[in-house]
Tab-separated table of C-alpha atoms and ligand atoms in Angstrom:
chain	number	residue	atom	x	y	z
E	129	MET	CA	42.617	2.194	-40.440
E	130	SER	CA	44.357	5.453	-39.675
E	131	ASN	CA	46.627	4.510	-36.780
E	132	ARG	CA	44.845	6.773	-34.365
E	133	LEU	CA	46.622	5.102	-31.432
E	134	GLN	CA	50.074	4.831	-32.948
E	135	ASP	CA	52.748	4.483	-30.225
E	136	LYS	CA	50.128	4.320	-27.467
E	137	VAL	CA	50.052	1.673	-24.759
E	138	ALA	CA	46.697	0.604	-23.337
E	139	LEU	CA	45.562	-1.574	-20.459
E	140	ILE	CA	42.045	-2.995	-20.845
E	141	THR	CA	40.430	-4.874	-17.964
E	142	GLY	CA	37.990	-7.641	-18.803
E	143	GLY	CA	39.368	-8.008	-22.301
E	144	THR	CA	38.367	-11.635	-22.737
E	145	SER	CA	34.777	-11.034	-23.861
E	146	GLY	CA	32.246	-8.537	-25.164
E	147	ILE	CA	33.135	-4.835	-25.050
E	148	GLY	CA	36.681	-5.336	-23.721
E	149	GLU	CA	37.549	-7.858	-26.416
E	150	ALA	CA	36.145	-5.635	-29.194
E	151	THR	CA	38.021	-2.614	-27.837
E	152	ALA	CA	41.297	-4.514	-27.650
E	153	ALA	CA	40.927	-5.555	-31.295
E	154	LEU	CA	40.148	-1.992	-32.429
E	155	PHE	CA	42.965	-0.459	-30.383
E	156	VAL	CA	45.505	-2.912	-31.821
E	157	ALA	CA	44.181	-2.245	-35.337
E	158	GLU	CA	44.721	1.465	-34.675
E	159	GLY	CA	48.370	0.946	-33.768
E	160	ALA	CA	48.296	0.544	-29.974
E	161	ARG	CA	50.080	-2.032	-27.915
E	162	VAL	CA	47.547	-3.537	-25.539
E	163	VAL	CA	47.524	-5.573	-22.346
E	164	ILE	CA	44.194	-7.288	-21.765
E	165	THR	CA	43.310	-8.729	-18.384
E	166	GLY	CA	40.742	-11.257	-17.303
E	167	ARG	CA	40.279	-14.501	-15.477
E	168	SER	CA	40.192	-16.999	-18.323
E	169	GLU	CA	43.743	-17.939	-19.272
E	170	GLU	CA	42.551	-19.970	-22.233
E	171	LYS	CA	40.350	-17.270	-23.737
E	172	GLY	CA	42.753	-14.443	-22.958
E	173	ALA	CA	45.755	-16.190	-24.437
E	174	GLY	CA	43.712	-17.121	-27.524
E	175	ILE	CA	42.565	-13.530	-28.103
E	176	ALA	CA	46.090	-12.148	-27.603
E	177	ALA	CA	47.466	-14.703	-30.060
E	178	ARG	CA	44.842	-13.721	-32.651
E	179	LEU	CA	45.630	-10.010	-32.235
E	180	GLY	CA	49.350	-10.564	-32.739
E	181	GLU	CA	52.518	-9.356	-31.111
E	182	ASN	CA	51.011	-6.026	-30.001
E	183	ALA	CA	48.572	-7.749	-27.631
E	184	VAL	CA	49.347	-9.520	-24.375
E	185	TYR	CA	47.067	-11.328	-21.945
E	186	PHE	CA	47.688	-10.959	-18.212
E	187	HIS	CA	45.696	-12.982	-15.700
E	188	ALA	CA	44.104	-10.589	-13.187
E	189	ASP	CA	40.949	-10.468	-11.103
E	190	VAL	CA	39.799	-6.854	-10.664
E	191	THR	CA	38.320	-7.632	-7.260
E	192	GLN	CA	41.877	-8.194	-5.998
E	193	GLU	CA	43.954	-5.081	-5.364
E	194	ALA	CA	47.230	-6.985	-5.795
E	195	ASP	CA	46.102	-8.144	-9.259
E	196	ILE	CA	45.226	-4.590	-10.284
E	197	ALA	CA	48.628	-3.304	-9.194
E	198	ALA	CA	50.298	-6.225	-10.967
E	199	SER	CA	48.397	-5.430	-14.217
E	200	VAL	CA	49.831	-1.932	-14.270
E	201	ASP	CA	53.312	-3.252	-13.424
E	202	GLU	CA	53.022	-5.817	-16.208
E	203	THR	CA	52.039	-3.130	-18.723
E	204	LEU	CA	55.026	-0.994	-17.754
E	205	ALA	CA	57.379	-3.982	-17.835
E	206	ARG	CA	56.142	-5.135	-21.271
E	207	PHE	CA	55.699	-1.848	-23.061
E	208	GLY	CA	57.521	0.776	-20.943
E	209	LYS	CA	54.598	3.132	-20.234
E	210	LEU	CA	50.846	3.401	-19.782
E	211	ASP	CA	48.908	5.893	-21.931
E	212	ILE	CA	45.362	4.543	-21.753
E	213	LEU	CA	43.504	2.649	-19.037
E	214	PHE	CA	40.079	1.234	-19.916
E	215	ASN	CA	38.419	0.069	-16.698
E	216	ASN	CA	35.901	-2.178	-18.388
E	217	ALA	CA	35.593	-5.434	-16.418
E	218	GLY	CA	32.214	-6.042	-14.864
E	219	GLY	CA	29.290	-8.379	-14.691
E	220	PRO	CA	25.986	-9.073	-13.044
E	221	VAL	CA	25.735	-8.214	-9.331
E	222	GLY	CA	23.086	-7.800	-6.713
E	223	GLY	CA	19.832	-8.913	-5.215
E	224	THR	CA	16.466	-7.354	-4.443
E	225	ILE	CA	15.816	-4.629	-1.855
E	226	ASP	CA	14.286	-7.045	0.622
E	227	SER	CA	16.678	-9.948	0.113
E	228	ILE	CA	20.075	-8.460	-0.697
E	229	THR	CA	22.881	-9.692	1.525
E	230	GLY	CA	25.953	-7.927	2.862
E	231	GLU	CA	28.056	-10.349	0.859
E	232	GLN	CA	26.287	-9.439	-2.395
E	233	ILE	CA	26.809	-5.750	-1.673
E	234	ASP	CA	30.514	-6.262	-0.876
E	235	ASP	CA	30.992	-8.373	-4.007
E	236	GLY	CA	29.272	-5.750	-6.134
E	237	VAL	CA	31.349	-2.919	-4.707
E	238	HIS	CA	34.550	-4.849	-5.332
E	239	LEU	CA	33.640	-5.789	-8.900
E	240	LEU	CA	32.149	-2.532	-10.159
E	241	LEU	CA	33.493	0.282	-7.988
E	242	SER	CA	36.695	-0.405	-6.064
E	243	SER	CA	38.088	-2.100	-9.172
E	244	VAL	CA	37.827	1.236	-10.979
E	245	MET	CA	39.047	3.360	-8.070
E	246	LEU	CA	42.071	1.121	-7.549
E	247	GLY	CA	42.759	0.870	-11.270
E	248	MET	CA	42.985	4.650	-11.362
E	249	ARG	CA	45.037	4.737	-8.176
E	250	TYR	CA	47.760	2.553	-9.710
E	251	ALA	CA	47.623	4.075	-13.207
E	252	VAL	CA	47.929	7.703	-12.216
E	253	ALA	CA	51.587	7.679	-11.078
E	254	PRO	CA	52.988	6.235	-14.335
E	255	MET	CA	50.705	8.529	-16.350
E	256	LYS	CA	51.936	11.582	-14.454
E	257	ALA	CA	55.523	10.441	-14.956
E	258	ASN	CA	54.769	10.120	-18.686
E	259	GLY	CA	53.290	13.615	-18.975
E	260	GLY	CA	49.633	12.588	-19.122
E	261	GLY	CA	47.208	9.865	-20.050
E	262	VAL	CA	43.630	8.826	-20.638
E	263	ILE	CA	41.368	6.912	-18.285
E	264	ILE	CA	38.050	5.558	-19.555
E	265	ASN	CA	35.640	3.943	-17.120
E	266	ASN	CA	32.848	1.755	-18.387
E	267	SER	CA	29.668	2.776	-16.628
E	268	SER	CA	26.091	2.201	-17.837
E	269	ILE	CA	22.833	3.948	-18.574
E	270	ALA	CA	21.699	1.982	-15.519
E	271	GLY	CA	23.462	4.743	-13.582
E	272	LEU	CA	21.186	7.302	-15.252
E	273	ARG	CA	17.740	5.736	-15.484
E	274	TYR	CA	15.425	3.354	-13.618
E	275	ARG	CA	15.086	-0.286	-14.720
E	276	GLN	CA	18.235	-0.503	-16.849
E	277	GLY	CA	19.789	-2.839	-14.293
E	278	ASN	CA	19.067	-3.909	-10.739
E	279	LEU	CA	19.357	-1.353	-7.947
E	280	LEU	CA	22.834	-2.313	-6.726
E	281	TYR	CA	24.275	-2.416	-10.250
E	282	SER	CA	22.631	0.927	-11.061
E	283	ALA	CA	23.780	2.631	-7.871
E	284	LEU	CA	27.369	1.437	-8.292
E	285	LYS	CA	27.497	2.606	-11.909
E	286	ALA	CA	26.132	6.015	-10.846
E	287	ALA	CA	28.849	6.229	-8.188
E	288	LEU	CA	31.491	5.230	-10.735
E	289	THR	CA	30.358	7.991	-13.094
E	290	HIS	CA	30.397	10.639	-10.374
E	291	TYR	CA	33.794	9.534	-9.066
E	292	SER	CA	35.217	9.678	-12.586
E	293	LYS	CA	33.975	13.210	-13.228
E	294	LEU	CA	35.426	14.474	-9.940
E	295	ALA	CA	38.722	12.682	-10.613
E	296	ALA	CA	38.853	14.362	-14.026
E	297	VAL	CA	38.852	17.735	-12.314
E	298	GLU	CA	41.672	16.740	-9.964
E	299	LEU	CA	43.781	15.096	-12.673
E	300	GLY	CA	43.282	17.696	-15.403
E	301	PRO	CA	46.353	19.732	-14.405
E	302	ASP	CA	48.423	16.566	-14.885
E	303	ARG	CA	47.055	16.237	-18.427
E	304	ILE	CA	45.179	13.084	-17.502
E	305	ARG	CA	41.733	12.974	-19.081
E	306	VAL	CA	39.092	10.909	-17.308
E	307	ASN	CA	35.878	10.011	-19.096
E	308	VAL	CA	33.027	7.585	-18.760
E	309	ILE	CA	31.129	5.610	-21.356
E	310	SER	CA	27.542	4.757	-20.516
E	311	PRO	CA	26.512	1.972	-22.857
E	312	GLY	CA	22.879	1.188	-23.393
E	313	ALA	CA	21.863	-2.386	-24.072
E	314	ILE	CA	24.799	-3.948	-25.897
E	315	ALA	CA	24.643	-7.538	-27.112
E	316	THR	CA	27.263	-9.384	-25.048
E	317	PRO	CA	27.270	-12.447	-22.803
E	318	ILE	CA	26.539	-10.210	-19.798
E	319	PHE	CA	22.871	-10.824	-20.695
E	320	TRP	CA	23.180	-14.566	-20.159
E	321	GLY	CA	25.217	-14.534	-16.957
E	322	GLY	CA	28.511	-12.989	-18.057
E	323	SER	CA	31.558	-14.417	-19.724
E	324	GLU	CA	32.190	-17.025	-17.006
E	325	ARG	CA	28.858	-18.655	-17.790
E	326	ALA	CA	29.387	-18.240	-21.542
E	327	ASN	CA	32.673	-20.139	-21.183
E	328	THR	CA	30.727	-23.160	-19.941
E	329	LEU	CA	28.485	-23.250	-23.048
E	330	SER	CA	29.237	-24.484	-26.559
E	331	ASP	CA	30.011	-22.047	-29.371
E	332	GLU	CA	26.683	-22.990	-30.968
E	333	GLU	CA	24.754	-22.260	-27.770
E	334	ASN	CA	26.471	-18.884	-27.320
E	335	ALA	CA	25.805	-18.011	-30.985
E	336	ARG	CA	22.134	-18.943	-30.592
E	337	LYS	CA	21.815	-16.770	-27.471
E	338	MET	CA	23.572	-13.886	-29.205
E	339	ALA	CA	21.270	-14.017	-32.253
E	340	LYS	CA	18.143	-14.096	-30.083
E	341	LEU	CA	19.450	-11.278	-27.885
E	342	GLN	CA	20.265	-9.042	-30.854
E	343	SER	CA	16.808	-9.575	-32.269
E	344	ASN	CA	15.215	-8.628	-28.924
E	345	LEU	CA	17.452	-5.602	-28.327
E	346	ALA	CA	16.670	-4.258	-31.799
E	347	LYS	CA	13.090	-3.798	-30.574
E	348	ALA	CA	14.148	-1.960	-27.409
E	349	THR	CA	15.686	1.259	-28.744
E	350	PRO	CA	14.464	4.107	-30.983
E	351	LEU	CA	17.018	3.013	-33.584
E	352	PRO	CA	15.836	-0.368	-34.841
E	353	MET	CA	19.114	-2.151	-34.242
E	354	SER	CA	20.968	-3.869	-31.463
E	355	GLY	CA	23.934	-2.156	-29.843
E	356	LEU	CA	27.135	-4.099	-30.470
E	357	ALA	CA	30.396	-4.316	-28.573
E	358	ASP	CA	32.034	-2.577	-31.560
E	359	ASP	CA	29.853	0.499	-30.970
E	360	ILE	CA	31.387	0.935	-27.529
E	361	ALA	CA	34.877	0.172	-28.834
E	362	GLU	CA	34.490	3.074	-31.292
E	363	ALA	CA	33.438	5.378	-28.449
E	364	ALA	CA	36.471	4.263	-26.423
E	365	LEU	CA	38.706	4.908	-29.431
E	366	TYR	CA	37.392	8.457	-29.779
E	367	LEU	CA	38.007	9.176	-26.095
E	368	ALA	CA	41.416	7.475	-26.077
E	369	SER	CA	42.756	9.130	-29.222
E	370	ASP	CA	43.842	12.712	-29.824
E	371	ALA	CA	40.450	13.313	-31.456
E	372	GLY	CA	39.196	13.538	-27.875
E	373	ARG	CA	42.039	15.703	-26.597
E	374	PHE	CA	39.729	18.390	-25.147
E	375	VAL	CA	37.168	15.942	-23.757
E	376	SER	CA	37.324	15.224	-20.043
E	377	ALA	CA	34.854	14.640	-17.193
E	378	HIS	CA	32.366	13.550	-19.861
E	379	ASP	CA	29.810	10.767	-19.792
E	380	LEU	CA	29.515	9.522	-23.363
E	381	VAL	CA	26.135	7.812	-23.639
E	382	VAL	CA	26.036	5.245	-26.457
E	383	ASP	CA	22.568	3.776	-26.367
E	384	GLY	CA	20.744	4.248	-29.664
E	385	GLY	CA	18.565	6.861	-27.973
E	386	ARG	CA	17.311	4.516	-25.258
E	387	THR	CA	17.682	6.859	-22.272
E	388	SER	CA	15.365	9.371	-23.905
E	389	MET	CA	12.614	6.763	-23.907
E	390	PHE	CA	12.486	7.099	-20.108
E	391	ASN	CA	11.831	10.491	-18.550
E	392	GLU	CA	13.964	11.557	-15.611
D	254	NAD	P1	31.002	-9.543	-20.818
D	254	NAD	O1	30.454	-10.480	-19.806
D	254	NAD	O2	30.963	-9.948	-22.249
D	254	NAD	O3	32.482	-9.118	-20.466
D	254	NAD	C1	32.859	-8.784	-19.156
D	254	NAD	C2	34.349	-8.900	-19.023
D	254	NAD	O4	34.715	-8.589	-17.667
D	254	NAD	C3	34.842	-10.326	-19.280
D	254	NAD	O5	36.096	-10.294	-19.926
D	254	NAD	C4	34.980	-10.889	-17.871
D	254	NAD	O6	35.888	-11.959	-17.786
D	254	NAD	C5	35.491	-9.661	-17.160
D	254	NAD	N1	35.359	-9.775	-15.721
D	254	NAD	C6	34.239	-9.987	-14.999
D	254	NAD	N2	34.546	-10.077	-13.692
D	254	NAD	C7	35.897	-9.914	-13.601
D	254	NAD	C8	36.830	-9.903	-12.554
D	254	NAD	N3	36.445	-10.094	-11.274
D	254	NAD	N4	38.131	-9.690	-12.839
D	254	NAD	C9	38.551	-9.513	-14.109
D	254	NAD	N5	37.721	-9.523	-15.160
D	254	NAD	C10	36.407	-9.718	-14.903
D	254	NAD	O7	30.163	-8.186	-20.616
D	254	NAD	P2	30.251	-6.755	-21.323
D	254	NAD	O8	28.863	-6.401	-21.689
D	254	NAD	O9	31.305	-6.707	-22.323
D	254	NAD	O10	30.628	-5.845	-20.065
D	254	NAD	C11	31.754	-4.994	-20.031
D	254	NAD	C12	31.411	-3.777	-19.174
D	254	NAD	O11	30.357	-3.042	-19.822
D	254	NAD	C13	30.905	-4.079	-17.778
D	254	NAD	O12	31.489	-3.179	-16.846
D	254	NAD	C14	29.416	-3.831	-17.869
D	254	NAD	O13	28.862	-3.490	-16.623
D	254	NAD	C15	29.391	-2.701	-18.876
D	254	NAD	N6	28.103	-2.507	-19.538
D	254	NAD	C16	27.607	-3.448	-20.385
D	254	NAD	C17	26.387	-3.226	-20.993
D	254	NAD	C18	25.762	-4.213	-21.938
D	254	NAD	O14	24.581	-4.038	-22.287
D	254	NAD	N7	26.473	-5.246	-22.380
D	254	NAD	C19	25.666	-2.045	-20.737
D	254	NAD	C20	26.210	-1.118	-19.879
D	254	NAD	C21	27.430	-1.355	-19.289
């Protein structure tokens, strides 16, 4: 490793599973100090313990504004600053056009959109005070193409991407870069109900589901391989590090070529 995040402090939401967990591990390996948030105390504390003294778990639900504000406060209290915010937490949302309820829409907005807007709202002041920062929002190719997620999920990810690009323009003068990653199909528990459901299954059952999923996903992209959480972690590292110093308002699609299989 080349310590590409030496002396950096990162806050990663939804760091107890999948992409967030892989990104936390890579960021720590690259020299960052990292606060991961999530809703599973047991998993979060276990991951932080495995990553060592440069990782901390903080219990926070991204659908709750007070928890988001507290996550930023905790990061500042623990490590003195905030350089990198990865708004990653998310999960399945929605319903069909003719059956979706107001409650499902509200829940989806809170989980996938206001979580990101409020995360940015609370991160920007300490970043400005620190002379700059990096915000990375985890979107999806579902925001770009039909049938990569249900309609609510897709529409919210599209909104998240647009919001991020506009925010990048406004925050550029403060040396805050804002970028989006749009993962394609990445083998994580989101495909079998999200990490909350995965937590109810045995390790063997989760491993069996993961193996089957990876085999199926390898048939669904031009590259004959399944996308892995580590692929998105590497993209986040590029955007977070000085290698990406001139990259802002960008949507980094990491999908093995999948979006090009579907015309606009
Ligand atoms: P995952 O289920 O493995 O992880 C999701 C993480 O978000 C978990 O840590 C979970 O606890 C956390 N989370 C969910 N709801 C939360 C809440 N209310 N408060 C706090 N934390 C919460 O799934 P993943 O695939 O790693 O998903 C991470 C992000 O990547 C999501 O935003 C998802 O929409 C996006 N994404 C995933 C894929 C994919 O194919 N896996 C593709 C495109 C985008």
